[in-house]
Amino acid sequence: MRVDIQSLGTYNRLAQEGAEHAAASLTQMTGIETYVDVTNVTLMSKQDVEDVFGGTEFVGVQIGLGGGLSGETALAFDQESAASIVDVLVPGASADDDGEFDEMAQSGINEIGNIMMGGFVDGWADYLGASVDMTPPNYVERAGTDVLPDGALDRAEEEHVFVFESQMTAVDQEIDAYIYMLPEYGAFADMLAASDDHDDAIPMDKLTVFDEMTRQGAQQAAGNVSSMTGIETDVDVSRLSFVPIEDVPNTARDEVYIGTVMEFKGTPGGYLAILFDEPSARTIVDATVPMELDEPLGEMGESAIEELGNIMTSGFIDGWANVLQTSIDHTPPELVHDMGTAILSPIAGRLGQSQEYAFLMDSTVVTPEGEFNCELYAIPDERKLKEALDSLLVERSDQLEADQESLF
């Protein structure tokens, strides 16, 4: 099956607008000014879902959808955000020693969840020209993937699942809320389907293979870090998201990074950014420079980061080249030291001259003891990505999947 990029973009916009309505409802009910930070749609495998949700404790509601749009949704707050919301909505509500909210607090979460999710799905109903039915909200206090609707993880094991994710953030308080929508795969895939001769279509089956190929590239990059520094590393999260090109910078955390950016050419073309937060960069420099430096991020420190970025780039790109059976050239890595949004903005600007949306491949390399954290952002040129997927033979796809299984 081939996916129509413009249709996928339309549904991403609907999710963004729905999240904005939900954020407005939260602001109206609590007086806490809230905005939508980023909305994306991700095609996830079971491992992707487990990586993204980790063991975070969530409080929220689950709501099923039927009629014009079948699937499940979840509105989730982390524990501290939920407590702040409850304090405003239900003064006097409390939690027990284990942090579980009492019946009054649960009722308040159910109420705001029902109203926010109603705002989220209204735009979908208008666009589809059909009513969207919602089940009563089901209050949940769960960790990790358990916050998702029942059966979502099982379906991800059988086939990739589409996950629409919107993050809402309070302006002046430490409050975050997340909306997850998992449309029923078969029906939603039919909504996205394009004819074989559609110029703006991406082959779905090969896109999932490319997702796995990216994970493998991140694993190779992590291995190169271990070889150079002696620090054990692993890939904590690796996923493929679809976002409006102007939203790419917002996918980076709001902090200062040091790292490298390079352009890769050929099929596929695009950009790769390898970014360390400053404490992580200092850890890398300490492990690779055989002398004590007065300024860990001075000239010698930056040179060490630049060298590591080059080595990680080679590992990441080599995995792609091997599967695609092609050479992928890249420019020398450019050292960057700035806010994450400022680093990704020029990339989005260049690609935005020829495309409205981006398939963003982001991976996080971590260490078991938390010595450092590294973010990898691969942002392909949409046209060249399509060419790469079209040239990806089935037998090479099958071999990649076999290689991927051997990694875990």
Coordinates of C-alpha atoms in Angstrom, one line a residue:
M1 CA 0.0 0.0 0.0
R2 CA 1.1 3.6 -0.8
V3 CA 0.4 6.5 1.5
D4 CA -0.7 9.9 0.3
I5 CA 1.6 12.4 1.9
Q6 CA -0.9 15.3 1.6
S7 CA -3.7 13.2 3.3
L8 CA -1.3 12.3 6.1
G9 CA -0.5 16.0 6.4
T10 CA -4.2 16.9 6.5
Y11 CA -4.9 14.5 9.4
N12 CA -1.8 15.8 11.2
R13 CA -3.3 19.3 10.9
L14 CA -6.6 18.1 12.2
A15 CA -4.8 16.6 15.3
Q16 CA -3.0 19.9 15.8
E17 CA -6.2 21.9 15.7
G18 CA -7.9 19.4 17.9
A19 CA -5.1 19.7 20.5
E20 CA -5.4 23.4 20.3
H21 CA -9.2 23.1 21.2
A22 CA -8.3 20.8 24.0
A23 CA -5.7 23.2 25.3
A24 CA -8.2 26.0 25.2
S25 CA -10.6 23.9 27.2
L26 CA -8.0 23.3 29.8
T27 CA -7.2 27.0 30.0
Q28 CA -10.9 27.9 30.3
M29 CA -11.6 25.3 33.1
T30 CA -8.5 26.0 35.2
G31 CA -7.3 29.5 34.3
I32 CA -3.9 27.9 33.5
E33 CA -2.7 29.3 30.1
T34 CA -1.8 26.3 28.0
Y35 CA -0.4 26.0 24.4
V36 CA 0.3 23.1 22.1
D37 CA 4.0 22.5 21.9
V38 CA 4.1 19.9 19.1
T39 CA 1.9 17.4 17.3
N40 CA 3.1 14.5 15.2
V41 CA 2.0 11.2 13.8
T42 CA 4.2 8.3 14.3
L43 CA 4.2 4.8 12.8
M44 CA 5.3 2.7 15.8
S45 CA 6.3 -0.9 16.3
K46 CA 5.8 -2.5 19.7
Q47 CA 9.4 -1.7 20.7
D48 CA 8.9 1.9 19.6
V49 CA 5.9 2.2 21.9
E50 CA 7.7 0.7 24.9
D51 CA 10.7 2.9 24.3
V52 CA 8.7 6.2 24.1
F53 CA 6.5 5.6 27.2
G54 CA 9.2 3.9 29.4
G55 CA 8.1 3.7 33.0
T56 CA 6.7 7.2 33.5
E57 CA 3.7 7.3 35.9
F58 CA 0.6 8.8 34.2
V59 CA -2.8 9.9 35.4
G60 CA -5.6 10.5 32.9
V61 CA -8.5 9.1 30.9
Q62 CA -9.1 6.6 28.1
I63 CA -11.9 7.2 25.6
G64 CA -12.9 4.9 22.7
L65 CA -14.0 6.3 19.4
G66 CA -16.5 4.9 16.9
G67 CA -18.6 6.0 14.0
G68 CA -16.7 8.2 11.4
L69 CA -13.4 7.6 13.2
S70 CA -12.7 4.3 14.9
G71 CA -9.9 3.9 17.5
E72 CA -8.9 4.8 21.0
T73 CA -7.6 8.0 22.7
A74 CA -5.9 8.7 25.9
L75 CA -5.3 12.0 27.7
A76 CA -2.4 11.7 30.1
F77 CA -0.8 13.9 32.8
D78 CA 2.4 13.1 34.7
Q79 CA 1.7 12.8 38.4
E80 CA 2.8 16.3 39.4
S81 CA 0.9 17.9 36.6
A82 CA -2.2 16.0 37.5
A83 CA -1.9 17.1 41.1
S84 CA -1.7 20.7 40.0
I85 CA -4.8 20.3 37.9
V86 CA -6.7 18.7 40.7
D87 CA -5.8 21.4 43.1
V88 CA -7.5 24.0 40.8
L89 CA -10.5 21.9 39.7
V90 CA -11.3 20.1 43.0
P91 CA -10.1 22.1 46.0
G92 CA -10.0 19.7 49.0
A93 CA -9.4 16.6 47.0
S94 CA -6.5 14.5 48.1
A95 CA -4.2 11.5 47.4
D96 CA -3.3 8.6 49.7
D97 CA 0.2 7.7 50.8
D98 CA 0.8 5.8 47.5
G99 CA -0.1 8.9 45.5
E100 CA -3.5 7.6 44.3
F101 CA -6.2 10.2 44.0
D102 CA -9.5 10.0 45.9
E103 CA -12.9 9.8 44.3
M104 CA -13.4 13.6 44.1
A105 CA -10.1 14.0 42.3
Q106 CA -10.8 11.2 39.9
S107 CA -14.1 12.7 39.0
G108 CA -12.4 16.0 38.3
I109 CA -9.9 14.4 35.9
N110 CA -12.7 12.5 34.2
E111 CA -14.7 15.7 33.7
I112 CA -11.8 17.7 32.2
G113 CA -10.7 14.7 30.2
N114 CA -14.2 14.3 28.6
I115 CA -14.4 18.0 27.7
M116 CA -10.8 18.2 26.3
M117 CA -11.2 15.1 24.2
G118 CA -14.5 16.3 22.9
G119 CA -12.8 19.4 21.6
F120 CA -10.1 17.2 20.1
V121 CA -12.4 15.0 18.0
D122 CA -14.9 17.7 16.9
G123 CA -12.7 18.9 14.0
W124 CA -12.3 15.3 12.7
A125 CA -16.1 14.9 12.7
D126 CA -16.5 18.1 10.7
Y127 CA -13.8 17.2 8.2
L128 CA -15.1 13.6 7.7
G129 CA -18.7 14.7 7.5
A130 CA -19.7 12.0 10.0
S131 CA -20.4 11.9 13.7
V132 CA -17.7 10.5 15.9
D133 CA -19.0 8.6 18.9
M134 CA -17.1 8.7 22.2
T135 CA -17.3 6.2 25.1
P136 CA -17.6 7.5 28.6
P137 CA -14.1 8.4 30.0
N138 CA -12.3 5.7 31.9
Y139 CA -10.1 7.0 34.6
V140 CA -6.5 5.5 34.8
E141 CA -3.5 5.7 37.0
R142 CA -0.8 3.7 35.3
A143 CA 2.8 3.5 34.4
G144 CA 4.4 3.5 30.9
T145 CA 2.5 1.8 28.1
D146 CA -0.3 0.8 30.5
V147 CA -1.8 4.3 30.1
L148 CA -2.6 3.4 26.5
P149 CA -6.0 1.8 25.7
D150 CA -6.2 -2.0 26.3
G151 CA -4.9 -4.0 23.4
A152 CA -2.8 -1.2 21.8
L153 CA 0.5 -2.8 22.6
D154 CA -0.7 -6.2 21.3
R155 CA -1.7 -4.6 18.0
A156 CA 1.7 -2.9 17.7
E157 CA 3.3 -6.4 18.1
E158 CA 1.2 -7.7 15.2
E159 CA 1.7 -4.7 12.9
H160 CA 2.9 -1.1 13.2
V161 CA 0.3 1.3 14.7
F162 CA -0.3 4.9 13.9
V163 CA 0.0 7.1 17.0
F164 CA -1.0 10.8 16.9
E165 CA 0.7 12.6 19.8
S166 CA 0.2 16.1 21.0
Q167 CA 2.0 17.7 23.9
M168 CA 0.4 20.6 25.7
T169 CA 2.5 22.8 28.0
A170 CA 1.5 25.5 30.5
V171 CA 3.0 28.9 30.0
D172 CA 4.0 29.8 33.6
Q173 CA 3.8 26.5 35.4
E174 CA 5.4 23.0 35.2
I175 CA 2.4 21.3 33.8
D176 CA 2.4 19.0 30.7
A177 CA -0.5 17.1 29.2
Y178 CA -0.4 14.6 26.4
I179 CA -3.1 13.4 23.9
Y180 CA -2.6 10.1 22.2
M181 CA -4.9 8.9 19.5
L182 CA -4.6 5.4 17.9
P183 CA -6.9 5.1 15.0
E184 CA -8.0 1.6 13.9
Y185 CA -5.2 0.6 11.6
G186 CA -7.0 -0.9 8.7
A187 CA -9.6 1.9 8.3
F188 CA -7.1 4.6 8.8
A189 CA -4.7 3.1 6.3
D190 CA -7.5 3.0 3.7
M191 CA -8.1 6.7 4.4
L192 CA -4.4 7.4 3.6
A193 CA -4.2 5.1 0.6
A194 CA -3.0 6.5 -2.7
S195 CA -3.0 5.0 -6.2
D196 CA 0.2 3.4 -7.4
D197 CA 0.8 6.2 -9.9
H198 CA 0.3 9.0 -7.4
D199 CA 3.4 11.2 -7.5
D200 CA 3.2 12.1 -3.8
A201 CA 2.9 8.6 -2.4
I202 CA 5.2 6.7 0.0
P203 CA 5.2 2.8 0.1
M204 CA 4.0 2.0 3.6
D205 CA 5.6 -1.4 4.0
K206 CA 9.0 0.0 3.0
L207 CA 8.6 2.9 5.3
T208 CA 8.3 0.6 8.3
V209 CA 11.5 -1.1 7.1
F210 CA 13.2 2.3 6.8
D211 CA 12.1 2.9 10.4
E212 CA 13.9 -0.3 11.5
M213 CA 16.9 0.7 9.4
T214 CA 17.1 4.0 11.3
R215 CA 17.1 2.1 14.6
Q216 CA 19.9 -0.1 13.4
G217 CA 21.9 3.0 12.3
A218 CA 21.4 4.5 15.8
Q219 CA 22.6 1.2 17.3
Q220 CA 25.8 1.4 15.2
A221 CA 26.3 5.0 16.1
A222 CA 26.0 4.1 19.8
G223 CA 28.5 1.3 19.3
N224 CA 30.9 3.7 17.9
V225 CA 30.5 6.0 20.9
S226 CA 31.4 3.0 23.2
S227 CA 34.4 2.1 21.1
M228 CA 35.8 5.7 21.2
T229 CA 35.0 6.5 24.9
G230 CA 34.9 3.2 26.7
I231 CA 31.5 4.1 28.0
E232 CA 28.7 1.5 27.6
T233 CA 25.8 3.0 25.5
D234 CA 22.4 1.9 24.2
V235 CA 19.6 3.4 22.1
D236 CA 16.8 4.3 24.5
V237 CA 14.3 5.7 22.0
S238 CA 14.2 5.5 18.2
R239 CA 11.1 6.5 16.2
L240 CA 9.9 7.8 12.8
S241 CA 7.5 10.8 13.1
F242 CA 5.7 12.8 10.5
V243 CA 5.5 16.6 11.3
P244 CA 4.9 19.8 9.5
I245 CA 8.3 21.1 8.4
E246 CA 7.9 24.3 10.5
D247 CA 7.4 22.1 13.7
V248 CA 10.7 20.3 13.3
P249 CA 12.6 22.7 15.6
N250 CA 10.0 22.3 18.4
T251 CA 10.9 18.6 18.6
A252 CA 14.1 19.4 20.4
R253 CA 14.1 20.0 24.1
D254 CA 14.4 23.6 25.3
E255 CA 18.1 23.5 26.3
V256 CA 21.6 24.2 25.0
Y257 CA 23.3 21.5 22.9
I258 CA 26.7 21.1 21.4
G259 CA 27.3 18.7 18.6
T260 CA 27.5 18.4 14.8
V261 CA 25.2 18.9 11.8
M262 CA 26.0 17.5 8.3
E263 CA 24.2 17.2 5.0
F264 CA 24.1 13.7 3.4
K265 CA 23.7 13.5 -0.3
G266 CA 22.5 10.9 -2.8
T267 CA 19.6 8.7 -2.1
P268 CA 18.3 9.5 0.4
G269 CA 19.5 13.0 0.9
G270 CA 18.9 15.2 3.9
Y271 CA 20.5 16.2 7.2
L272 CA 21.7 14.5 10.4
A273 CA 22.2 16.4 13.7
I274 CA 24.0 14.7 16.6
L275 CA 23.5 16.7 19.7
F276 CA 24.8 16.4 23.3
D277 CA 23.5 18.5 26.2
E278 CA 26.4 20.4 27.8
P279 CA 26.8 18.1 30.9
S280 CA 26.9 15.1 28.4
A281 CA 29.5 16.9 26.2
R282 CA 31.7 17.5 29.3
T283 CA 31.5 13.7 30.1
I284 CA 32.5 12.9 26.5
V285 CA 35.5 15.3 26.6
D286 CA 36.7 13.9 29.9
A287 CA 36.6 10.4 28.5
T288 CA 38.4 11.2 25.2
V289 CA 40.9 14.0 25.9
P290 CA 44.0 12.6 27.8
M291 CA 44.6 15.7 29.9
E292 CA 42.7 17.9 32.3
L293 CA 41.3 21.0 30.6
D294 CA 40.6 24.4 32.1
E295 CA 37.6 24.7 29.8
P296 CA 36.0 21.3 29.0
L297 CA 34.1 22.9 26.1
G298 CA 37.0 25.0 24.9
E299 CA 38.8 24.5 21.6
M300 CA 40.2 21.0 22.4
G301 CA 36.8 19.9 23.8
E302 CA 35.0 21.1 20.8
S303 CA 37.4 19.2 18.6
A304 CA 36.7 16.0 20.5
I305 CA 33.0 16.5 20.1
E306 CA 33.5 17.2 16.4
E307 CA 35.5 14.0 16.0
L308 CA 33.0 11.9 17.8
G309 CA 30.2 13.4 15.7
N310 CA 32.0 12.4 12.5
I311 CA 32.5 8.8 13.8
M312 CA 28.8 8.5 14.8
T313 CA 27.7 9.9 11.5
S314 CA 29.7 7.2 9.6
G315 CA 28.1 4.5 11.7
F316 CA 24.6 5.9 11.2
I317 CA 24.9 6.4 7.4
D318 CA 26.8 3.2 6.7
G319 CA 23.8 1.2 7.9
W320 CA 21.5 3.0 5.4
A321 CA 24.1 2.6 2.5
N322 CA 24.4 -1.1 3.1
V323 CA 20.7 -1.8 3.0
L324 CA 20.1 0.5 0.0
Q325 CA 23.2 -0.9 -1.7
T326 CA 24.3 2.6 -2.6
S327 CA 26.9 5.2 -1.5
I328 CA 25.8 8.1 0.6
D329 CA 28.2 11.0 0.7
H330 CA 28.1 13.7 3.3
T331 CA 29.6 17.0 4.0
P332 CA 32.1 17.4 6.8
P333 CA 30.3 17.8 10.2
E334 CA 29.7 21.4 11.2
L335 CA 30.2 22.1 14.9
V336 CA 27.1 23.7 16.5
H337 CA 26.6 25.1 20.0
D338 CA 23.2 26.6 20.6
M339 CA 19.7 26.0 21.7
G340 CA 18.1 22.9 20.1
T341 CA 15.5 24.9 18.3
A342 CA 18.1 27.3 16.9
I343 CA 20.1 24.3 15.6
L344 CA 17.2 22.6 13.9
S345 CA 15.6 25.8 12.5
P346 CA 18.1 26.3 9.6
I347 CA 17.6 22.7 8.5
A348 CA 13.8 23.1 8.5
G349 CA 14.2 26.3 6.6
R350 CA 16.3 24.7 3.8
L351 CA 14.1 21.7 3.4
G352 CA 11.0 23.8 3.7
Q353 CA 11.8 25.4 0.4
S354 CA 10.7 22.2 -1.4
Q355 CA 8.4 20.3 1.1
E356 CA 5.6 21.0 3.6
Y357 CA 6.2 18.0 5.8
A358 CA 9.1 16.0 7.1
F359 CA 9.7 12.4 8.2
L360 CA 11.7 13.0 11.3
M361 CA 13.8 10.1 12.6
D362 CA 14.9 10.8 16.1
S363 CA 16.9 8.5 18.4
T364 CA 18.3 8.9 21.9
V365 CA 21.6 7.3 22.9
V366 CA 22.0 6.9 26.6
T367 CA 24.2 5.1 29.2
P368 CA 23.0 2.7 31.9
E369 CA 24.3 5.0 34.7
G370 CA 23.1 8.2 33.0
E371 CA 26.6 9.6 32.3
F372 CA 25.4 11.3 29.1
N373 CA 22.5 11.7 26.7
C374 CA 22.8 12.1 22.9
E375 CA 20.0 13.1 20.5
L376 CA 20.2 12.1 16.9
Y377 CA 17.9 13.8 14.3
A378 CA 17.8 12.5 10.8
I379 CA 15.6 14.6 8.5
P380 CA 15.5 13.2 4.9
D381 CA 14.7 15.2 1.8
E382 CA 11.1 14.0 1.1
R383 CA 11.6 13.5 -2.7
K384 CA 14.9 11.6 -2.2
L385 CA 13.4 9.5 0.6
K386 CA 10.6 8.4 -1.8
E387 CA 13.3 7.4 -4.4
A388 CA 15.2 5.4 -1.7
L389 CA 12.0 3.6 -0.6
D390 CA 11.1 2.8 -4.2
S391 CA 14.5 1.2 -4.8
L392 CA 14.4 -0.8 -1.6
L393 CA 13.9 -4.4 -2.7
V394 CA 11.7 -6.8 -0.8
E395 CA 14.5 -9.3 -0.2
R396 CA 16.7 -6.6 1.3
S397 CA 13.8 -5.6 3.5
D398 CA 13.4 -9.1 4.8
Q399 CA 17.2 -9.4 5.4
L400 CA 17.1 -6.1 7.4
E401 CA 14.3 -7.4 9.6
A402 CA 16.3 -10.6 10.3
D403 CA 19.4 -8.6 11.2
Q404 CA 17.3 -6.3 13.4
E405 CA 15.8 -9.3 15.3
S406 CA 19.4 -10.5 16.0
L407 CA 20.2 -7.3 17.8
F408 CA 17.6 -7.8 20.6

